[in-house]
Short mmCIF file of N, CA and C in Angstrom, two decimals:
data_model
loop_
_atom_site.label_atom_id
_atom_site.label_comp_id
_atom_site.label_asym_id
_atom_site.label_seq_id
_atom_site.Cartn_x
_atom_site.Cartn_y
_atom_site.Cartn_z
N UNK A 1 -29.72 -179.58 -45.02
CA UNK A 1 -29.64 -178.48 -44.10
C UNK A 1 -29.30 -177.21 -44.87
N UNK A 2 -29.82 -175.85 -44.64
CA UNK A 2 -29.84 -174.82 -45.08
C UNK A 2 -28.58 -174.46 -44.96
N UNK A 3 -27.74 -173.78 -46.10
CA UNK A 3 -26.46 -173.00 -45.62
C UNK A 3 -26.87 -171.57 -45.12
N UNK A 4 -25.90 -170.89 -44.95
CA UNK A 4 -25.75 -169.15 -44.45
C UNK A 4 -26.21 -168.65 -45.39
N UNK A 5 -25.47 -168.96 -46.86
CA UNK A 5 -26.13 -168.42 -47.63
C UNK A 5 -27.44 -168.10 -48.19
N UNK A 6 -28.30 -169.11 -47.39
CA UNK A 6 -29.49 -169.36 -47.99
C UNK A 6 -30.58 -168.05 -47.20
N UNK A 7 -29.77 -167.31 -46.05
CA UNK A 7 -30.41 -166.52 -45.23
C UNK A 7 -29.79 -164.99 -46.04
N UNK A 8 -30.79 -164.02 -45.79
CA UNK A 8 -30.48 -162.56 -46.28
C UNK A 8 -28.80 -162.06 -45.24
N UNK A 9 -27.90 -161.77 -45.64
CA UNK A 9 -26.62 -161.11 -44.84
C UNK A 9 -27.11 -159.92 -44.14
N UNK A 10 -26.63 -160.09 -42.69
CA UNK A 10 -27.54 -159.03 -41.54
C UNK A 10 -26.50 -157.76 -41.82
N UNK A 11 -25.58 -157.06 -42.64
CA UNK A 11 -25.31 -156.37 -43.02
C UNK A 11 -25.14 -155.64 -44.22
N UNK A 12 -26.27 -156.27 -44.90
CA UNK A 12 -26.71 -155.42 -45.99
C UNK A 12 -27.77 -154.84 -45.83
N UNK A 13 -28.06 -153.51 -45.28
CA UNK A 13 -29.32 -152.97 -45.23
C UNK A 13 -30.33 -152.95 -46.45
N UNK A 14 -30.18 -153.07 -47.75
CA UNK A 14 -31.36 -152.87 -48.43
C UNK A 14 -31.78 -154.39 -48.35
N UNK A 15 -30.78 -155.88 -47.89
CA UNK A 15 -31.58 -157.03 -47.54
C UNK A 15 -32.61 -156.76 -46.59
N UNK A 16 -31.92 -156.91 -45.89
CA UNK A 16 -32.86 -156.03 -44.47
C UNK A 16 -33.92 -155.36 -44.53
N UNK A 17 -34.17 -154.03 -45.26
CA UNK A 17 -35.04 -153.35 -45.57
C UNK A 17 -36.07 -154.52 -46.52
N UNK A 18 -35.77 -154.95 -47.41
CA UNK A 18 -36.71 -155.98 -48.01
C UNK A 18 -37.32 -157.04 -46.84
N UNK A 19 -36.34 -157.85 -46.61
CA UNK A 19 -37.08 -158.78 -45.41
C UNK A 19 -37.97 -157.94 -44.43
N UNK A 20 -38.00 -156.72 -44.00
CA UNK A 20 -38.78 -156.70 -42.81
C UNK A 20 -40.25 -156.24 -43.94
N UNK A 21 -40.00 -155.30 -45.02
CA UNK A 21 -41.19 -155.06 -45.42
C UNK A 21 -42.06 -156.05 -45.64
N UNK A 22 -41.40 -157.44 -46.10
CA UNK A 22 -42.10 -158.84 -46.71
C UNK A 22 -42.30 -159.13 -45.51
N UNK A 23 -42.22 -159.36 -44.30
CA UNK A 23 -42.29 -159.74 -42.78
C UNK A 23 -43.53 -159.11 -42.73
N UNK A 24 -43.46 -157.99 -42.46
CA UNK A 24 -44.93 -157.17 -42.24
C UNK A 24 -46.14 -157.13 -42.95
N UNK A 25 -45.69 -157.46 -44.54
CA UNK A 25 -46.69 -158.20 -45.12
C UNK A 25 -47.40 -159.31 -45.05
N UNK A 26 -46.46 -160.07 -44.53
CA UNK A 26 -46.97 -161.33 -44.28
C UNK A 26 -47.82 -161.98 -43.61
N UNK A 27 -47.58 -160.96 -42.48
CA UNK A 27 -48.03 -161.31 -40.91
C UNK A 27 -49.45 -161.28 -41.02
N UNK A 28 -50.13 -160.60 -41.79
CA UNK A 28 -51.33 -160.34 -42.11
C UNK A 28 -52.59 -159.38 -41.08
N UNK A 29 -52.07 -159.10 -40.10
CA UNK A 29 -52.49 -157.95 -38.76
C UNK A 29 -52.29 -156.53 -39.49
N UNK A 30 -52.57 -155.73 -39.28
CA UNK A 30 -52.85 -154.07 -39.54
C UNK A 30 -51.38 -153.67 -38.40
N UNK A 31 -50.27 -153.43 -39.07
CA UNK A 31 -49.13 -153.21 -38.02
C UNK A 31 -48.95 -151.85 -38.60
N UNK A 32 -48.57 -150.93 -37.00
CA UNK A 32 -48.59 -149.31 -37.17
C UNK A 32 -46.83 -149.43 -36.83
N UNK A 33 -46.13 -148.50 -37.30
CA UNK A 33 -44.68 -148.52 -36.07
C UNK A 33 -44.60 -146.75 -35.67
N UNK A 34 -44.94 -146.21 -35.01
CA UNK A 34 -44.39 -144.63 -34.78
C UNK A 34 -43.14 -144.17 -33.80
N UNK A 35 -42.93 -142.87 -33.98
CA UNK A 35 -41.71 -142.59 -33.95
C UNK A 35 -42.27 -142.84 -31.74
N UNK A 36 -40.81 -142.91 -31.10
CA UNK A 36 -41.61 -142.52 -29.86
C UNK A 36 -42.55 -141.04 -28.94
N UNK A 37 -42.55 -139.76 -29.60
CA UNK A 37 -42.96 -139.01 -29.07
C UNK A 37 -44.27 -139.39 -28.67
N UNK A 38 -44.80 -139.50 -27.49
CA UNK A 38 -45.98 -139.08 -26.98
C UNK A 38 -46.63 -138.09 -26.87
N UNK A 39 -45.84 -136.70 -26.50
CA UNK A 39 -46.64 -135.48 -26.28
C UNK A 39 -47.14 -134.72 -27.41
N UNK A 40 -48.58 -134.42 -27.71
CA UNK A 40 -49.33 -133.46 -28.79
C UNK A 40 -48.43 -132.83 -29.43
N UNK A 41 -48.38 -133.06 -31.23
CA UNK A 41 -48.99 -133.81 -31.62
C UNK A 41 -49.64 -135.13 -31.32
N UNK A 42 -48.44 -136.29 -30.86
CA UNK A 42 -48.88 -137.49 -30.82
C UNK A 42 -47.95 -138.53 -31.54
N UNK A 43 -47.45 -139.11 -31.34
CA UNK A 43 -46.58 -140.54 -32.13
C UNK A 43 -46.77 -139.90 -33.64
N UNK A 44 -46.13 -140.01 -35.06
CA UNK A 44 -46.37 -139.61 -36.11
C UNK A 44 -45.71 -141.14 -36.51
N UNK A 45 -46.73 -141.77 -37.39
CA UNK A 45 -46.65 -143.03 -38.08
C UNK A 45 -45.07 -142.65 -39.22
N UNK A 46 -44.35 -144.17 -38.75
CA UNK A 46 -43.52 -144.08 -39.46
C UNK A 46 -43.25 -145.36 -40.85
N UNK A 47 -44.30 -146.07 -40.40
CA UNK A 47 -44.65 -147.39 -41.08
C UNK A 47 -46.02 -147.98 -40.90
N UNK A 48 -46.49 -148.18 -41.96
CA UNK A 48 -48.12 -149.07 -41.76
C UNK A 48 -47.55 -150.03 -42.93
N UNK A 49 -47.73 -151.03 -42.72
CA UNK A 49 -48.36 -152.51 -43.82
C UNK A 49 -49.69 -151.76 -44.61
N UNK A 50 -49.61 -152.80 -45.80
CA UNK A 50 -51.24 -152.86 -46.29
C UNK A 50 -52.36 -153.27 -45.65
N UNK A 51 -52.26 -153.91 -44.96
CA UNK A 51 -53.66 -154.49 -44.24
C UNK A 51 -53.92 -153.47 -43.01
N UNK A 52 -53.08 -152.70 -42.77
CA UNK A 52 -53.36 -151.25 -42.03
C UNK A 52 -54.20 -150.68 -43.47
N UNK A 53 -53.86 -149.96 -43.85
CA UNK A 53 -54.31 -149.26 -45.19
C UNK A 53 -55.68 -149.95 -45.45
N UNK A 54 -55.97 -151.42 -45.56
CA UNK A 54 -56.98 -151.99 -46.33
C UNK A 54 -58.02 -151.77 -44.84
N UNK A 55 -57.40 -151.78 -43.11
CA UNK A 55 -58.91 -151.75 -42.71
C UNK A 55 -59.26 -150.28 -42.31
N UNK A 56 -58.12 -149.35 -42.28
CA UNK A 56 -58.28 -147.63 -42.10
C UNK A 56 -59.16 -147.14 -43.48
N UNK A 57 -58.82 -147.56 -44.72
CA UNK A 57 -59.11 -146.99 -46.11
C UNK A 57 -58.45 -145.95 -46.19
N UNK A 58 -57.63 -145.65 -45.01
CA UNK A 58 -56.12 -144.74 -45.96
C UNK A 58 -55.32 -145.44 -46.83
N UNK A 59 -54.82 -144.33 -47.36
CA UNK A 59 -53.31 -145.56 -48.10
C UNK A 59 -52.50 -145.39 -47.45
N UNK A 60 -51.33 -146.20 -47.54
CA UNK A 60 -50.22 -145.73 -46.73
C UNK A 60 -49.31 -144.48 -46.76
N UNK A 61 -49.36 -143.95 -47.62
CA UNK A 61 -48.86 -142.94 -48.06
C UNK A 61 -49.61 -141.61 -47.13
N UNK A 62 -51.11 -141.72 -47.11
CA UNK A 62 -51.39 -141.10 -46.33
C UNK A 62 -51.35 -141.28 -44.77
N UNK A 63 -51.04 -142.58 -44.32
CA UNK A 63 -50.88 -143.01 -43.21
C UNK A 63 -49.60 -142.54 -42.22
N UNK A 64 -48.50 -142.51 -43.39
CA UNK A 64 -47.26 -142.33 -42.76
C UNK A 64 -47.12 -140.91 -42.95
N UNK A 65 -46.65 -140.36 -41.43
CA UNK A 65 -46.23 -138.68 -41.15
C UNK A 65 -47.56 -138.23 -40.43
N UNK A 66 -48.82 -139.06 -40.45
CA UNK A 66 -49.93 -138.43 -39.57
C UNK A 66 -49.64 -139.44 -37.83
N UNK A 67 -50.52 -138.93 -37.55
CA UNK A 67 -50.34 -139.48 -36.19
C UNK A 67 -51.97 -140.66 -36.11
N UNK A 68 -51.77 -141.52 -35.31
CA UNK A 68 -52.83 -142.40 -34.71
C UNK A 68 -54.02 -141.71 -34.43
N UNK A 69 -54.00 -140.67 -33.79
CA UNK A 69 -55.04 -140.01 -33.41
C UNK A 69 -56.02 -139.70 -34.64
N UNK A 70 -55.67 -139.63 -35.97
CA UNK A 70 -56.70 -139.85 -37.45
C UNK A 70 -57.88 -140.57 -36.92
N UNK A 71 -57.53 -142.07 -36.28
CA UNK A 71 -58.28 -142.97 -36.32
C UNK A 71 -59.41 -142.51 -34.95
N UNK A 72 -58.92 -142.24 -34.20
CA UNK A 72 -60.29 -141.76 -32.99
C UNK A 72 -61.64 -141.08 -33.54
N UNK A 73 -62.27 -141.16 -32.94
CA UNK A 73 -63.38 -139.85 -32.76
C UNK A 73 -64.50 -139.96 -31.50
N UNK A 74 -65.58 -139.81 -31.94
CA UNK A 74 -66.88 -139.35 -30.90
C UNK A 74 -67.16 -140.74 -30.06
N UNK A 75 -67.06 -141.95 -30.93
CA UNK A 75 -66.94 -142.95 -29.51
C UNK A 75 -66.15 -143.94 -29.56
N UNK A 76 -64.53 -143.45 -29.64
CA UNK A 76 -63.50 -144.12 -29.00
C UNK A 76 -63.54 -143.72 -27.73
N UNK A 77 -62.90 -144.70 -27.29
CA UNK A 77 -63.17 -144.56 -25.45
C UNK A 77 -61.97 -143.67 -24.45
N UNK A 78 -62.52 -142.83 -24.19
CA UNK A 78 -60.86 -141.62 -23.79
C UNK A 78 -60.50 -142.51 -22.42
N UNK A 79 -60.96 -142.88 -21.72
CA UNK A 79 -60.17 -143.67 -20.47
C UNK A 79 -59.86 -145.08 -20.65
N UNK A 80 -59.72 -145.96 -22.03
CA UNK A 80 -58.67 -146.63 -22.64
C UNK A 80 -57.47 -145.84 -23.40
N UNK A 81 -57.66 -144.64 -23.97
CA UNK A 81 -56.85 -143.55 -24.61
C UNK A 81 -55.76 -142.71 -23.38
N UNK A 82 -56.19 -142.99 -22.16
CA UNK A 82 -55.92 -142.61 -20.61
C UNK A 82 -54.94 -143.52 -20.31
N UNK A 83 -55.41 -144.67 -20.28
CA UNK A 83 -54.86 -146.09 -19.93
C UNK A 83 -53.72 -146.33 -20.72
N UNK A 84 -53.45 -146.32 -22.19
CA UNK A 84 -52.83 -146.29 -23.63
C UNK A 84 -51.70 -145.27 -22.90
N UNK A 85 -52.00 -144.03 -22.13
CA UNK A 85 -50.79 -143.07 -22.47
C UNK A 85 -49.87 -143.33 -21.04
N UNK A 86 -50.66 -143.92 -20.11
CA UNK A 86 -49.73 -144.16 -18.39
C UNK A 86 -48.94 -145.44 -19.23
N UNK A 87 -49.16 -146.15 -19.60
CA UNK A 87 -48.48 -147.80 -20.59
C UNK A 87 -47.19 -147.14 -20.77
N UNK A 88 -47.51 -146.48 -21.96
CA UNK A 88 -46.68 -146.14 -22.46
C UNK A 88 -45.14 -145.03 -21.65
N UNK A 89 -45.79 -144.44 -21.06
CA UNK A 89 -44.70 -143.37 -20.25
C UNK A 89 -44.06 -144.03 -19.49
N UNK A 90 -44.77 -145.24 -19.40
CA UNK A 90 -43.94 -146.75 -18.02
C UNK A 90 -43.15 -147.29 -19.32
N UNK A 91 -42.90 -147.01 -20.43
CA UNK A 91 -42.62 -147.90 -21.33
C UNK A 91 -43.28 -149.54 -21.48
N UNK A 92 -44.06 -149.70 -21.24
CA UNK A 92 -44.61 -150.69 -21.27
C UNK A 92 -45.79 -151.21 -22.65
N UNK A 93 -45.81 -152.62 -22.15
CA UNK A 93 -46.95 -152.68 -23.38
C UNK A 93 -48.49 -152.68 -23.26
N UNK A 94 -49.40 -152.72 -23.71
CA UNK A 94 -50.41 -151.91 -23.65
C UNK A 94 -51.49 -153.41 -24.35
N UNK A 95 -52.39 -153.65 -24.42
CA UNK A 95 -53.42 -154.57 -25.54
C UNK A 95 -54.71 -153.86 -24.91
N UNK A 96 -55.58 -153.29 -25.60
CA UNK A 96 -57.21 -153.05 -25.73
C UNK A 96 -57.72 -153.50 -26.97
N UNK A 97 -59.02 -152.53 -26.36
CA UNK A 97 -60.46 -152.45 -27.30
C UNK A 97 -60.61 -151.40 -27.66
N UNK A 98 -61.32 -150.46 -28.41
CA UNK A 98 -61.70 -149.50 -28.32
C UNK A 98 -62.55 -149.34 -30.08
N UNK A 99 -62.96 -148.38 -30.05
CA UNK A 99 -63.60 -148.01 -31.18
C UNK A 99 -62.84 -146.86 -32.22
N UNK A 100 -62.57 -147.31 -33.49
CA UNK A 100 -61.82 -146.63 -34.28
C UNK A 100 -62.67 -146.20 -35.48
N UNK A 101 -62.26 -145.26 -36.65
CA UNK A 101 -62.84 -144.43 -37.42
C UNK A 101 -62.23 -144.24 -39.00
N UNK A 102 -62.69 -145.16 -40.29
CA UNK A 102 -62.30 -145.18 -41.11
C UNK A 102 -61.83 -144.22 -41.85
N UNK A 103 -61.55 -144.05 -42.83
CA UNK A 103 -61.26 -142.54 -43.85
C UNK A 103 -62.42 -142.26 -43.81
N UNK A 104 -63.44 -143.09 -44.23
CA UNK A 104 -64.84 -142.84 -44.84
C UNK A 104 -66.02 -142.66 -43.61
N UNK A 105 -65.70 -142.31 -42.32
CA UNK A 105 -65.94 -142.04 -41.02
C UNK A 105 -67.10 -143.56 -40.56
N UNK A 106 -66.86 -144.61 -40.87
CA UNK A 106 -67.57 -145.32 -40.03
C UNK A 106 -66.26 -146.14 -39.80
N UNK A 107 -67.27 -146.61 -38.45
CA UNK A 107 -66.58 -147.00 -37.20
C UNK A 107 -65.97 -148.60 -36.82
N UNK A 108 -65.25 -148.91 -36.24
CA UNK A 108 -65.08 -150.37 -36.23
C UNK A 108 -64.68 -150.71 -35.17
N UNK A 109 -64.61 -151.42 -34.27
CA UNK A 109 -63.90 -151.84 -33.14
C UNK A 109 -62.59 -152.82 -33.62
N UNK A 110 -61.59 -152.32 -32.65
CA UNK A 110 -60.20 -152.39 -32.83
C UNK A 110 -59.67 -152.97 -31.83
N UNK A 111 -58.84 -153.60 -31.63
CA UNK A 111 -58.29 -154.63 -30.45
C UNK A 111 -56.30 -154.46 -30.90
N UNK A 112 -56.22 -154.47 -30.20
CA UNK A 112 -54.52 -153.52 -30.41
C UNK A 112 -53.96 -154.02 -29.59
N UNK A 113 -52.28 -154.34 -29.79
CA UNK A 113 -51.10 -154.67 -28.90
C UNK A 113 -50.13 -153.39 -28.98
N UNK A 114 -49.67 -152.18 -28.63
CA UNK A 114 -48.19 -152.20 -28.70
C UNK A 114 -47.79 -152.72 -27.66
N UNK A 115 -45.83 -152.16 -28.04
CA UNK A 115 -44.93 -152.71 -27.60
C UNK A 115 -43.90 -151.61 -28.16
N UNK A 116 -42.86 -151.69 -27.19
CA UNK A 116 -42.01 -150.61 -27.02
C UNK A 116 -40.58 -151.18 -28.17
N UNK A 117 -40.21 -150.73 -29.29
CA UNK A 117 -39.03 -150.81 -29.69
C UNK A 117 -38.03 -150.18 -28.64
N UNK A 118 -37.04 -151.17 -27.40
CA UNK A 118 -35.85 -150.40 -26.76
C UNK A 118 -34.54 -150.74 -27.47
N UNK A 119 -33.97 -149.61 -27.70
CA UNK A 119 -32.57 -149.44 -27.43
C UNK A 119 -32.06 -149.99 -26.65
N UNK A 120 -30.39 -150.48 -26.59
CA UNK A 120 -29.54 -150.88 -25.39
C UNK A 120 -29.74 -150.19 -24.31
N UNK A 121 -29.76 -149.19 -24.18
CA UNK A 121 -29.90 -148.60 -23.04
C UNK A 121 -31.29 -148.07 -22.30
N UNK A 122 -32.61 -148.62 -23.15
CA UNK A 122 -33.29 -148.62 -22.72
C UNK A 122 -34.16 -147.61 -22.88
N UNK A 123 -33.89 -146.71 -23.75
CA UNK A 123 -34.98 -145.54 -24.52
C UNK A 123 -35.77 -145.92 -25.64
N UNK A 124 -37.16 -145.71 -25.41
CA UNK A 124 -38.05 -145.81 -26.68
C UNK A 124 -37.47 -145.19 -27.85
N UNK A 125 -37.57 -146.69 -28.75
CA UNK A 125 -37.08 -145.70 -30.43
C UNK A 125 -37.92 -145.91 -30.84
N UNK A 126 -39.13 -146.53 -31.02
CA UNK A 126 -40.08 -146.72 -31.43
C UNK A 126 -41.43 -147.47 -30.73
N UNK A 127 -42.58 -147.12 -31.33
CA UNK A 127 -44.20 -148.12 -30.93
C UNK A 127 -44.35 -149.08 -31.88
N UNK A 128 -44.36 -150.28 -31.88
CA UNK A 128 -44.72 -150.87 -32.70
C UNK A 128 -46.38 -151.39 -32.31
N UNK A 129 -47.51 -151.58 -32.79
CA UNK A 129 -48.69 -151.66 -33.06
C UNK A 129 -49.51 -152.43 -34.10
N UNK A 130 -49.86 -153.87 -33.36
CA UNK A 130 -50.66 -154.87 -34.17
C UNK A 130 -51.74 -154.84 -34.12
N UNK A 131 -52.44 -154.26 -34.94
CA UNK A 131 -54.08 -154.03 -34.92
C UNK A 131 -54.98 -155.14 -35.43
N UNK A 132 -56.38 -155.56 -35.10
CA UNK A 132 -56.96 -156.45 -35.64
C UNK A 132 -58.66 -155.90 -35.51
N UNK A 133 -59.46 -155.50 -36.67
CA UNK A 133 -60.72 -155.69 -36.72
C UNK A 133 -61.82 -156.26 -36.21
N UNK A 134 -61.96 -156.36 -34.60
CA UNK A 134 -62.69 -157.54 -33.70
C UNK A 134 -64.51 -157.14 -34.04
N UNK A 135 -64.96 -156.17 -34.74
CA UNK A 135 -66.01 -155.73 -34.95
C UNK A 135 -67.30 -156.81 -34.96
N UNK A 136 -67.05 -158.00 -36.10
CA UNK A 136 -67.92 -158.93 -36.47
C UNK A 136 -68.26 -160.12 -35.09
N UNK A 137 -66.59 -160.22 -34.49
CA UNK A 137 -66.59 -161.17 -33.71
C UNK A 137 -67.31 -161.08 -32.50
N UNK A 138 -67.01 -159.79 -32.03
CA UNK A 138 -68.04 -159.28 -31.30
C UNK A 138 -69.04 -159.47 -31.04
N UNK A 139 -69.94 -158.74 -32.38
CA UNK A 139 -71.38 -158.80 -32.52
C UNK A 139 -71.80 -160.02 -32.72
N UNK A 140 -71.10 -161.49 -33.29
CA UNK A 140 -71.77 -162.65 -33.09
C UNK A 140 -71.65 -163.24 -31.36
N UNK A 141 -70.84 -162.76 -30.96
CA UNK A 141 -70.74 -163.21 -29.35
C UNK A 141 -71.60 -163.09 -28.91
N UNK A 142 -72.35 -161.67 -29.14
CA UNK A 142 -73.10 -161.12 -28.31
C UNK A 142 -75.00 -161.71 -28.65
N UNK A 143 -74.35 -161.77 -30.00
CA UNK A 143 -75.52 -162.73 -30.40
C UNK A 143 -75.93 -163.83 -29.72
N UNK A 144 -74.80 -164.97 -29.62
CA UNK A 144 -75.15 -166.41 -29.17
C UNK A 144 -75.45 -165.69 -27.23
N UNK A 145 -74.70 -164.53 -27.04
CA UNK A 145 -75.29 -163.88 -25.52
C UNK A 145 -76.91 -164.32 -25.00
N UNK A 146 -77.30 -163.58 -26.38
CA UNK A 146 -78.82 -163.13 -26.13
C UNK A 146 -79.73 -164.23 -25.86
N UNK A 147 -80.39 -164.57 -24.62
CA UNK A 147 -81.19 -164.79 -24.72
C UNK A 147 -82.21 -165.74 -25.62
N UNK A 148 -82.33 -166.39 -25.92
CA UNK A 148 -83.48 -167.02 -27.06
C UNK A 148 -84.76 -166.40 -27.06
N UNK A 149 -85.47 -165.64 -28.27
CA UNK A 149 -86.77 -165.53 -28.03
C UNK A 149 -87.64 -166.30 -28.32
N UNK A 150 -88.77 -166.67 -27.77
CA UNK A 150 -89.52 -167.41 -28.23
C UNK A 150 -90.64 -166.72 -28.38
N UNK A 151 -91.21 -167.62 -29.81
CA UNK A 151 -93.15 -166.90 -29.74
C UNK A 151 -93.73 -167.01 -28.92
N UNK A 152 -94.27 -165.87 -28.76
CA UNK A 152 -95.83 -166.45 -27.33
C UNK A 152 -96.69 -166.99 -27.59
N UNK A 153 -96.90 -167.97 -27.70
CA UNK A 153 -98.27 -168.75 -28.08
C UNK A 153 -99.46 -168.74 -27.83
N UNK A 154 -100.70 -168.66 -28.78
CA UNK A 154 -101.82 -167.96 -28.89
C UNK A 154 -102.72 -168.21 -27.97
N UNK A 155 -102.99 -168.15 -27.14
CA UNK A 155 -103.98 -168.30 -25.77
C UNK A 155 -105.22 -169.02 -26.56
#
């Protein structure tokens, strides 16, 4: 059986700070965390993982201090972006679809959870945000969807 010791001490913050970064690595999802503001600007990223970075093609460095809104453009869907902001003002959690926008401006479909970091008393301190790349999965769905064609055979 494991002793105490064998676990990081929940009052050493730079343990702490290590375990959650290795946590978020691990997990292997594209995880965003922003601060709570909602109103324009917009949430300003206060943490991305690498596998954020590896499916945006930002780095993190550029990731953190911009806001989410980087990732939108011409056909993300504004009445899931509608839907995303009533969630949230309920404090609540949120999961879609929508279409997102690399550094290198092509596009991917995105499938997303947040969830509200609360305080004791019940104020947003943070969004936390598990993103996943549903792009491929998609398009084979929609594949086995279609129809079968067949040749027309030669009269």
């Amino acid at each position: 059986m494991p002793s105490t010791t064998d676990c990081p001490p929940a009052a050493d913050p730079l343990m702490e700070r290590d375990f959650f970064k290795q946590a978020m690595e691990a997990c292997g999802d594209a995880v965003l965390i922003t601060a709570p503001a909602l109103d324009p600007p917009g949430p300003v990223i206060l943490f991305a993982n690498s596998a954020m970075a590896s499916l945006t093609g930002y780095s993190v460095n550029e990731l953190v201090g911009a806001t989410p809104r980087l990732l939108q453009g011409p056909a993300t869907d504004r009445a899931i972006l509608e839907e995303l902001k009533i969630a949230l003002r309920e404090k609540g959690s949120f999961a879609a679809q929508t279409v997102n926008y690399r550094k290198d401006g092509s596009s991917y479909i995105v499938e997303w959870v947040i969830n509200p970091l609360l305080d004791d008393a019940g104020t947003v301190k943070a969004w936390v945000s598990v993103q996943r790349d549903v792009t491929i999965r998609l398009e084979e769905q929609k594949a086995r969807e279609r129809p079968q064609q067949r040749p027309i055979a030669d009269a």
